[in-house]
PDB file of C-alpha atoms in Angstrom:
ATOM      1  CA  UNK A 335       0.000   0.000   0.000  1.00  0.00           C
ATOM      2  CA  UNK A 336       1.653   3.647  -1.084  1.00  0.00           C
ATOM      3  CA  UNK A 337       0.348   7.059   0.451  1.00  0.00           C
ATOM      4  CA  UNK A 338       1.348  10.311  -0.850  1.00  0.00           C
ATOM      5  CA  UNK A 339       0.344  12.723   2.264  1.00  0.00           C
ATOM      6  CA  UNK A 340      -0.118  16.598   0.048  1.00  0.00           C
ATOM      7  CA  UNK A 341      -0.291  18.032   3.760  1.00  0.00           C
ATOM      8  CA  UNK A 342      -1.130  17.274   7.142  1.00  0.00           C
ATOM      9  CA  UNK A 343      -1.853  19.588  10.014  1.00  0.00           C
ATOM     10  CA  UNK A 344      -3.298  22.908  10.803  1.00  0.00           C
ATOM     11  CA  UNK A 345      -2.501  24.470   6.887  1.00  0.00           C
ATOM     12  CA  UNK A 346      -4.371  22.070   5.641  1.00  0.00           C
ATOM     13  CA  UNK A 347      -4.847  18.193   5.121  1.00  0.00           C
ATOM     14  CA  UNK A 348      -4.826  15.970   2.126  1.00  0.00           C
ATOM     15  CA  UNK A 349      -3.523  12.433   2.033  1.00  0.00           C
ATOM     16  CA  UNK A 350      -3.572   9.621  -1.484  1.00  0.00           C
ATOM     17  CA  UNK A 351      -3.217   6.389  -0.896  1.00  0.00           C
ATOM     18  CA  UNK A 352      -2.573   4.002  -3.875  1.00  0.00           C
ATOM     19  CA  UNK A 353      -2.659   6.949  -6.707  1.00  0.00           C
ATOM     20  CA  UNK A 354      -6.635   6.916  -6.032  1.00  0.00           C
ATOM     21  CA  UNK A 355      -8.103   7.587  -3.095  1.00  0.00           C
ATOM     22  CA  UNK A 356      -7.846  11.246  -1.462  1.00  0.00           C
ATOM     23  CA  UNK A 357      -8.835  10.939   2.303  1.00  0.00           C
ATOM     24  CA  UNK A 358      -9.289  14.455   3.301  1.00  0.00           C
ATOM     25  CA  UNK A 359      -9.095  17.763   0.988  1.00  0.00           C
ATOM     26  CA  UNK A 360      -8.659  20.505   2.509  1.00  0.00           C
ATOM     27  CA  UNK A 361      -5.626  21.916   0.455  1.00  0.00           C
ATOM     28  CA  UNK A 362      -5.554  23.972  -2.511  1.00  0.00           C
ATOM     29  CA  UNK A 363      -6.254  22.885  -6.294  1.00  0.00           C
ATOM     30  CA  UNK A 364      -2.996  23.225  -7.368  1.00  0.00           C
ATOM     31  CA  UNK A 365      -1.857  21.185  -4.314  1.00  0.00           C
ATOM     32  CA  UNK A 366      -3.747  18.499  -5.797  1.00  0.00           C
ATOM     33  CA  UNK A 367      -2.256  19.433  -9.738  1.00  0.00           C
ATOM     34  CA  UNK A 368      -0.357  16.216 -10.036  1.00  0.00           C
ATOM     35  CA  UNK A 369      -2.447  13.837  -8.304  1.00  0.00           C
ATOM     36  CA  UNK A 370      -6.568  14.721  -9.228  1.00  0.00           C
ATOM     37  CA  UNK A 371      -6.578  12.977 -12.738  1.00  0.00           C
ATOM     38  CA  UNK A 372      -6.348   9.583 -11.416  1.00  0.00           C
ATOM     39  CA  UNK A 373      -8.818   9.400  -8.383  1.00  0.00           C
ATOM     40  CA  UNK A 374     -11.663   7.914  -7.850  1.00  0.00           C
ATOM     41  CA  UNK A 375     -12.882   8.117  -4.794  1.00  0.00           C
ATOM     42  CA  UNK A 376     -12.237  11.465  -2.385  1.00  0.00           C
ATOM     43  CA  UNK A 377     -13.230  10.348   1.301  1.00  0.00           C
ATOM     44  CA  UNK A 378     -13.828  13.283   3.942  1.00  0.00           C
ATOM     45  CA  UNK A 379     -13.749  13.480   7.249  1.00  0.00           C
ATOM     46  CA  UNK A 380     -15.617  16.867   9.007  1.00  0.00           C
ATOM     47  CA  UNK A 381     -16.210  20.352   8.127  1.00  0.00           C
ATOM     48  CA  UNK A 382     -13.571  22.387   9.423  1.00  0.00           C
ATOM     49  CA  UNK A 383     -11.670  23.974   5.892  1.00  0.00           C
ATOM     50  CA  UNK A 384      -8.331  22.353   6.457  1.00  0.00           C
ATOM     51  CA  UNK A 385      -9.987  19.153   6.397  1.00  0.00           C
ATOM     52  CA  UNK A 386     -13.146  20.446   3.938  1.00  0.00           C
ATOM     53  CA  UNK A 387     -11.394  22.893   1.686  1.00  0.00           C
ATOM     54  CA  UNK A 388     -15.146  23.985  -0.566  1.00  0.00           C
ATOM     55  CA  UNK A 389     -13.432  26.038  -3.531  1.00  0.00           C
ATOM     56  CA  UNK A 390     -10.506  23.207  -4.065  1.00  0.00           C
ATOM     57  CA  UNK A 391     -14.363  20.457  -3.612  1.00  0.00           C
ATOM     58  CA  UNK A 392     -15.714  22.566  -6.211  1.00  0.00           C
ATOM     59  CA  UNK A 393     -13.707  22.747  -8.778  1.00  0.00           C
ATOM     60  CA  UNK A 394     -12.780  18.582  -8.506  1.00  0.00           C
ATOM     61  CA  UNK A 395     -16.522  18.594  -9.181  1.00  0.00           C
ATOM     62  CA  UNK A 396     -16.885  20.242 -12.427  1.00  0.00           C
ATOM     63  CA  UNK A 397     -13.439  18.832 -13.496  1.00  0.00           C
ATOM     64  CA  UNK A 398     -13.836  15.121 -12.597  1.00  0.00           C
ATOM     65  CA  UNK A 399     -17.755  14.688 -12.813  1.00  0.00           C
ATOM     66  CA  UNK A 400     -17.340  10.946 -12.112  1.00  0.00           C
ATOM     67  CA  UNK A 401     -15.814  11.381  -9.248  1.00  0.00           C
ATOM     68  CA  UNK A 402     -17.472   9.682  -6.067  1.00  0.00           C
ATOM     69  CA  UNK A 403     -17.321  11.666  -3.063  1.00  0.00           C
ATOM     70  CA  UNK A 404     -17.604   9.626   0.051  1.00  0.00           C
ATOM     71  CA  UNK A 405     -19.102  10.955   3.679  1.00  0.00           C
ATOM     72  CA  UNK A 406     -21.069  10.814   6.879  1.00  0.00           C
ATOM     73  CA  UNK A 407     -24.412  12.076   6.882  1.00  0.00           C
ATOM     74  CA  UNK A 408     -23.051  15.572   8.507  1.00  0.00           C
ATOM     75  CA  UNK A 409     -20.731  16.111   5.361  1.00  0.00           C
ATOM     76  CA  UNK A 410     -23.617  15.467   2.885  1.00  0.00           C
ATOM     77  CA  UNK A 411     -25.798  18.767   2.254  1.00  0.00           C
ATOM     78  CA  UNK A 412     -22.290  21.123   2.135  1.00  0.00           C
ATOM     79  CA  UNK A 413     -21.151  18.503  -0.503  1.00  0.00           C
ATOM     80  CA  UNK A 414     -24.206  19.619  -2.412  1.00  0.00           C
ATOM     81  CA  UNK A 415     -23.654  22.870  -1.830  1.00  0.00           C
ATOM     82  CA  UNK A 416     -20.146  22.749  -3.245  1.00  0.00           C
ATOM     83  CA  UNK A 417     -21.725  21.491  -6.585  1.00  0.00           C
ATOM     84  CA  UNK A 418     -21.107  18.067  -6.071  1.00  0.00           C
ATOM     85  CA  UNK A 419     -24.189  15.442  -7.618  1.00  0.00           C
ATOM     86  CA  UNK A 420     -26.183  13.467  -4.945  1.00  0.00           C
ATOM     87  CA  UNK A 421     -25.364  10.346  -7.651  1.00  0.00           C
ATOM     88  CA  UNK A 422     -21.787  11.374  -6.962  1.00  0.00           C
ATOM     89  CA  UNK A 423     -22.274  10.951  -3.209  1.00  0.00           C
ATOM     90  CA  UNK A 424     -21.460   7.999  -1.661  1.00  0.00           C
ATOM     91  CA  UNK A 425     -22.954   8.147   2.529  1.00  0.00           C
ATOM     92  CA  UNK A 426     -21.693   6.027   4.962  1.00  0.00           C
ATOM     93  CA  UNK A 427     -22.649   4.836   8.500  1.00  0.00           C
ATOM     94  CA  UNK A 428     -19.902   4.199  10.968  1.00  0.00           C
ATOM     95  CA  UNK A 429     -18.657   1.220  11.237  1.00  0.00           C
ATOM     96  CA  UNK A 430     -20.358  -0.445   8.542  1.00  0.00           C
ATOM     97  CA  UNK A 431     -18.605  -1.853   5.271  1.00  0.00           C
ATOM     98  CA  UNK A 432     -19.154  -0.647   2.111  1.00  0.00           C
ATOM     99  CA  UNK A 433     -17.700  -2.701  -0.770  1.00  0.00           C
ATOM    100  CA  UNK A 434     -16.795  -0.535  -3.818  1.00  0.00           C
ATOM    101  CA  UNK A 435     -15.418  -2.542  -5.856  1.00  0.00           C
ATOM    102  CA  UNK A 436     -11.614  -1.453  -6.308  1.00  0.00           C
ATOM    103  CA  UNK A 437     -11.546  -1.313  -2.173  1.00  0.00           C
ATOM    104  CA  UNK A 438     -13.673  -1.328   0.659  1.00  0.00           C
ATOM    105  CA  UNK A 439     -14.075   1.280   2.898  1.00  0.00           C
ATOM    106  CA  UNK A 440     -15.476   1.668   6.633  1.00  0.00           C
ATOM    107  CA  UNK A 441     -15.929   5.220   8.511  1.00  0.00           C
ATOM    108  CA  UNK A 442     -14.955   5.320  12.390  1.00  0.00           C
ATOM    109  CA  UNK A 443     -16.633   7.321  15.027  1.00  0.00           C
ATOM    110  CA  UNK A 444     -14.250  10.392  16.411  1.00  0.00           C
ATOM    111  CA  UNK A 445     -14.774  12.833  18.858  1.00  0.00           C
ATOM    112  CA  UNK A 446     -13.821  16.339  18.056  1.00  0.00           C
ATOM    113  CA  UNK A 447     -15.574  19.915  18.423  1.00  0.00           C
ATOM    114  CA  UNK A 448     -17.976  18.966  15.309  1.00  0.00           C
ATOM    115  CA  UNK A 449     -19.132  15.652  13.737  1.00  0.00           C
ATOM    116  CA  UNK A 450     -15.929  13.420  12.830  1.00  0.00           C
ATOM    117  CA  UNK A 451     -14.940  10.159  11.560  1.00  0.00           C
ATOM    118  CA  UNK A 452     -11.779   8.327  10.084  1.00  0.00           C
ATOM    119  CA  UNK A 453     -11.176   5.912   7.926  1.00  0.00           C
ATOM    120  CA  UNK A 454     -10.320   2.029   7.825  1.00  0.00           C
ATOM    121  CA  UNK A 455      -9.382   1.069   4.164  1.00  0.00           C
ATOM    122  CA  UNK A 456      -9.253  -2.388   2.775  1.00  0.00           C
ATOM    123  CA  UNK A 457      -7.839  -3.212  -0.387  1.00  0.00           C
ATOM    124  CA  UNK A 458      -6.822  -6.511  -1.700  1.00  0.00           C
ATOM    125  CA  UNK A 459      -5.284  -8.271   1.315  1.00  0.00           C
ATOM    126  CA  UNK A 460      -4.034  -4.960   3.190  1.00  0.00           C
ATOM    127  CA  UNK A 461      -5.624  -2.745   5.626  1.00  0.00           C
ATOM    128  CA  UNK A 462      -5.121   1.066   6.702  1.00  0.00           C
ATOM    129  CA  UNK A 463      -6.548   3.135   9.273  1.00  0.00           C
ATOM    130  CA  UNK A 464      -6.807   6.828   8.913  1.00  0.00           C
ATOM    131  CA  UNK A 465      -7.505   8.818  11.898  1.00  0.00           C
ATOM    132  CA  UNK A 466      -7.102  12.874  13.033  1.00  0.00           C
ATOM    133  CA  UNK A 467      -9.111  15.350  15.242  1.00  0.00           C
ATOM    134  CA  UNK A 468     -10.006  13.423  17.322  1.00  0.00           C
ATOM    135  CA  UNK A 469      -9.757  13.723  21.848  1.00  0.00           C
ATOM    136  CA  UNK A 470      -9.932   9.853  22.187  1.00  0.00           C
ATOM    137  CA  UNK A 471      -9.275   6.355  20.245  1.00  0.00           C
ATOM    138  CA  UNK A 472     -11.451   4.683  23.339  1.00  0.00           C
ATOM    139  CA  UNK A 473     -13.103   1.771  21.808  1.00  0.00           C
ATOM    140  CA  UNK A 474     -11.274   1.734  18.624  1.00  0.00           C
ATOM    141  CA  UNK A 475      -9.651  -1.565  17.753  1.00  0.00           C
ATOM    142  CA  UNK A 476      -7.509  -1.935  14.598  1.00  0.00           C
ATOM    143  CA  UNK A 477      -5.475  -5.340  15.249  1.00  0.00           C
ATOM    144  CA  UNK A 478      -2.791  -5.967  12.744  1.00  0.00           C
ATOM    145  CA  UNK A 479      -3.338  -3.603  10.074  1.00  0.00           C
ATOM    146  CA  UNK A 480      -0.925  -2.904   7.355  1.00  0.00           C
ATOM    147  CA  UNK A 481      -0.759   0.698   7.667  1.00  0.00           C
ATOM    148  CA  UNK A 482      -1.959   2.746  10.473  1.00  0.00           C
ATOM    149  CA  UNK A 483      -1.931   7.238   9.709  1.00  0.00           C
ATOM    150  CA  UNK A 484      -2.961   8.823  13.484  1.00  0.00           C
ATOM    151  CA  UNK A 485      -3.068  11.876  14.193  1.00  0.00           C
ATOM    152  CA  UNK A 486      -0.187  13.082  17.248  1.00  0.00           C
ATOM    153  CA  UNK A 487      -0.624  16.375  17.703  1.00  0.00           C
ATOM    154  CA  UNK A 488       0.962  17.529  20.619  1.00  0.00           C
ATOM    155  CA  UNK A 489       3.855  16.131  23.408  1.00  0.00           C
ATOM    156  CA  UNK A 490       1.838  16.170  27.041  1.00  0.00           C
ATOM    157  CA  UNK A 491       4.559  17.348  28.864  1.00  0.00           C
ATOM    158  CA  UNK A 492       5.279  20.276  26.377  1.00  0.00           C
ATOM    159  CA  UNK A 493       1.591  21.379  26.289  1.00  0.00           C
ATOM    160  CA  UNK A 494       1.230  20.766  30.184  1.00  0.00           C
ATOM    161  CA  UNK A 495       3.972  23.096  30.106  1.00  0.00           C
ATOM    162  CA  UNK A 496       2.473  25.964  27.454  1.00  0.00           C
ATOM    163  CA  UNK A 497      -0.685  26.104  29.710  1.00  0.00           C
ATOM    164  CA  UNK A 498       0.853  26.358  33.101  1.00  0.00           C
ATOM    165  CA  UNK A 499       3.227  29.457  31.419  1.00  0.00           C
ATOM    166  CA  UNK A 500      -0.111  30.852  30.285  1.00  0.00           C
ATOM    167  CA  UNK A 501      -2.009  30.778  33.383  1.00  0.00           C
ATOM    168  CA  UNK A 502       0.920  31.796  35.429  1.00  0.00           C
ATOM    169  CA  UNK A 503       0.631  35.111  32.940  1.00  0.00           C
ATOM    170  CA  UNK A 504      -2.694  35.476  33.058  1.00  0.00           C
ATOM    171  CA  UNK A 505      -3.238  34.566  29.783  1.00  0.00           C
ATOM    172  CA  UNK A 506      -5.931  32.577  27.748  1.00  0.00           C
ATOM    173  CA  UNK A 507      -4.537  29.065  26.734  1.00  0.00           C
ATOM    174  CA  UNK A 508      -5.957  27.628  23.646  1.00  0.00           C
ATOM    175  CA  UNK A 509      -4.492  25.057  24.416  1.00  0.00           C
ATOM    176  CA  UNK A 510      -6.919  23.692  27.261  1.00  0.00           C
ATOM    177  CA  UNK A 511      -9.159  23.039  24.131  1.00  0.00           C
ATOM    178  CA  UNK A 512      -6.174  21.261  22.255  1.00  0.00           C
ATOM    179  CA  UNK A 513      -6.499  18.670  24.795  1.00  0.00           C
ATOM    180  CA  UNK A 514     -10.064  17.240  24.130  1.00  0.00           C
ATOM    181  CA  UNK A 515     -10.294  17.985  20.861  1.00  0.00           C
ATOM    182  CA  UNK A 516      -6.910  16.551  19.397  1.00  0.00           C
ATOM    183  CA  UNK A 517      -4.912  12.932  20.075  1.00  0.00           C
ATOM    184  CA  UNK A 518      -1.223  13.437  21.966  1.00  0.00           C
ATOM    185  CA  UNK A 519       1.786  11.292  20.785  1.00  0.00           C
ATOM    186  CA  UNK A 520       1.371   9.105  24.072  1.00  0.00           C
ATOM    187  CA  UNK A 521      -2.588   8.302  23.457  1.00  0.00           C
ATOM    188  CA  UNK A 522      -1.122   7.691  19.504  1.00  0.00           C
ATOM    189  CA  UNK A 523       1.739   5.378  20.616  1.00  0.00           C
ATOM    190  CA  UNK A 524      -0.651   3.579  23.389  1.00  0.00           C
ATOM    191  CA  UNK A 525      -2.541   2.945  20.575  1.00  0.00           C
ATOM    192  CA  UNK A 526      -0.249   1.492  18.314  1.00  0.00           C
ATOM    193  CA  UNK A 527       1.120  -0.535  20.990  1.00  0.00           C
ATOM    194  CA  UNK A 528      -1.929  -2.180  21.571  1.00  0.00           C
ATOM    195  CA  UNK A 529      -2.853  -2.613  17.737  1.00  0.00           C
ATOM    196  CA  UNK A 530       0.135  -2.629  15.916  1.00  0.00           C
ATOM    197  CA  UNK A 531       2.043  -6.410  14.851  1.00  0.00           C
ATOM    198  CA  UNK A 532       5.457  -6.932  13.287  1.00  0.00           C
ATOM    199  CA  UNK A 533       5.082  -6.278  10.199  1.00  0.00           C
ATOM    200  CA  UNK A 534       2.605  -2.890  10.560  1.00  0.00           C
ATOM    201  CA  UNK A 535       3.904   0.528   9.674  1.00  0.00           C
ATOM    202  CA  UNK A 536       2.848   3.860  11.081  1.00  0.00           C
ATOM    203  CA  UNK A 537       3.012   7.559  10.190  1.00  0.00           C
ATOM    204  CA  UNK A 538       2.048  10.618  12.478  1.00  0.00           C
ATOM    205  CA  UNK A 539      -0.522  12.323  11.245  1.00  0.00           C
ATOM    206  CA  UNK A 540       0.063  16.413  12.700  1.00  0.00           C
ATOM    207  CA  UNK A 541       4.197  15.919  13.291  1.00  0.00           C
ATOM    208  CA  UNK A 542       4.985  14.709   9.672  1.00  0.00           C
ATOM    209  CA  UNK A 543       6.707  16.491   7.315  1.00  0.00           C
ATOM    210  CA  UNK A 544       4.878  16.376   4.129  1.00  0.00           C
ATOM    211  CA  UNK A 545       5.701  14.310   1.832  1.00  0.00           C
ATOM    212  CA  UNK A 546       5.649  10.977  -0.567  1.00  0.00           C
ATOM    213  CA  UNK A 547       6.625   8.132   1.331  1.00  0.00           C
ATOM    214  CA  UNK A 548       5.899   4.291   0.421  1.00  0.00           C
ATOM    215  CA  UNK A 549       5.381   1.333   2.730  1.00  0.00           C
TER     216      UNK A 549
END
């Protein structure tokens, strides 16, 4: 399985994996210049614009119109709104499996400030698991996938340290909210610990530098 990750974090997030699938698009057009011709199937995540980027949604609408867009229910009315045809949308229910033919494709609860879900991706005899914004992975199992991409947004110690400076100052900390809305390395590498087998690979999702890599 290959993945392509455009961008990842707060600038915006956009990730390909096998040349076809775009999990998240909240980048640019022109981010997307080399890679939009051959996908098939854009999968999204929540509304925020560096996840849900509508002009970028837009314009893969009019220039791919057999593209399939797929969502949770919360993602499907701004999808129409962005131009893109109801026969072009493809809704999911968590943790259900849809089989599309060139993969199949599950969406996973997550817990953020507005609807949220993440991916599991199965195609041929490998499995992925796509997950960012989210406060918890509580209840998530993922046992020996092939590829796991999880968000780790933030070191506990250095963010326990960024509030307590802030306070001390009397000043607002943003990141209080960071902490229930986002996944630290630890809870990532708890979870990997617990899911991950030999022959598994990994990427941070939020620390990465952007990039092509292949596993």
């Amino acid at each position: 399985m290959t993945y392509n990750i455009i961008s990842t974090g707060s600038m915006g997030n956009a990730v390909v994996i096998n040349d076809f699938i775009l999990i998240d698009c909240g980048v640019s057009f022109k981010a997307l210049k080399s890679v939009y011709k051959g996908l098939k199937l854009v999968l999204l995540t929540h509304i925020h614009g560096d996840h849900f980027n509508e002009t970028t949604i837009k314009i893969l609408a009019e220039v791919r119109p057999t593209l399939f867009f797929g969502c949770c229910e919360w993602l499907i009315n701004p999808l129409l709104d962005c131009g893109v045809k109801k026969s072009n949308i493809l809704p999911f229910k968590c943790g259900q499996i849809y089989d599309l033919g060139a993969c199949k494709v599950s969406s996973v609860k997550l817990y953020h400030d507005v609807p949220n879900c993440g991916y599991r991706l199965y195609i041929g005899n490998e499995k992925a698991l796509y997950i960012t914004d989210s406060g918890t992975v509580d209840g998530i199992t993922a046992r020996d996938y092939d590829l796991y991409m999880i968000e780790a947004n933030y070191r506990t110690d250095e963010i326990m340290g960024r509030i307590a400076e802030k306070e001390a100052a009397g000043e607002y900390s943003y990141e209080k909210d960071v902490l229930y809305r986002h996944l630290s390395k630890e809870q990532a590498d708890d979870f990997l610990l617990n899911n991950m087998g030999n022959k598994g690979k990994f990427v941070y999702l939020h620390m990465h530098k952007e990039g092509i890599k292949n596993v």
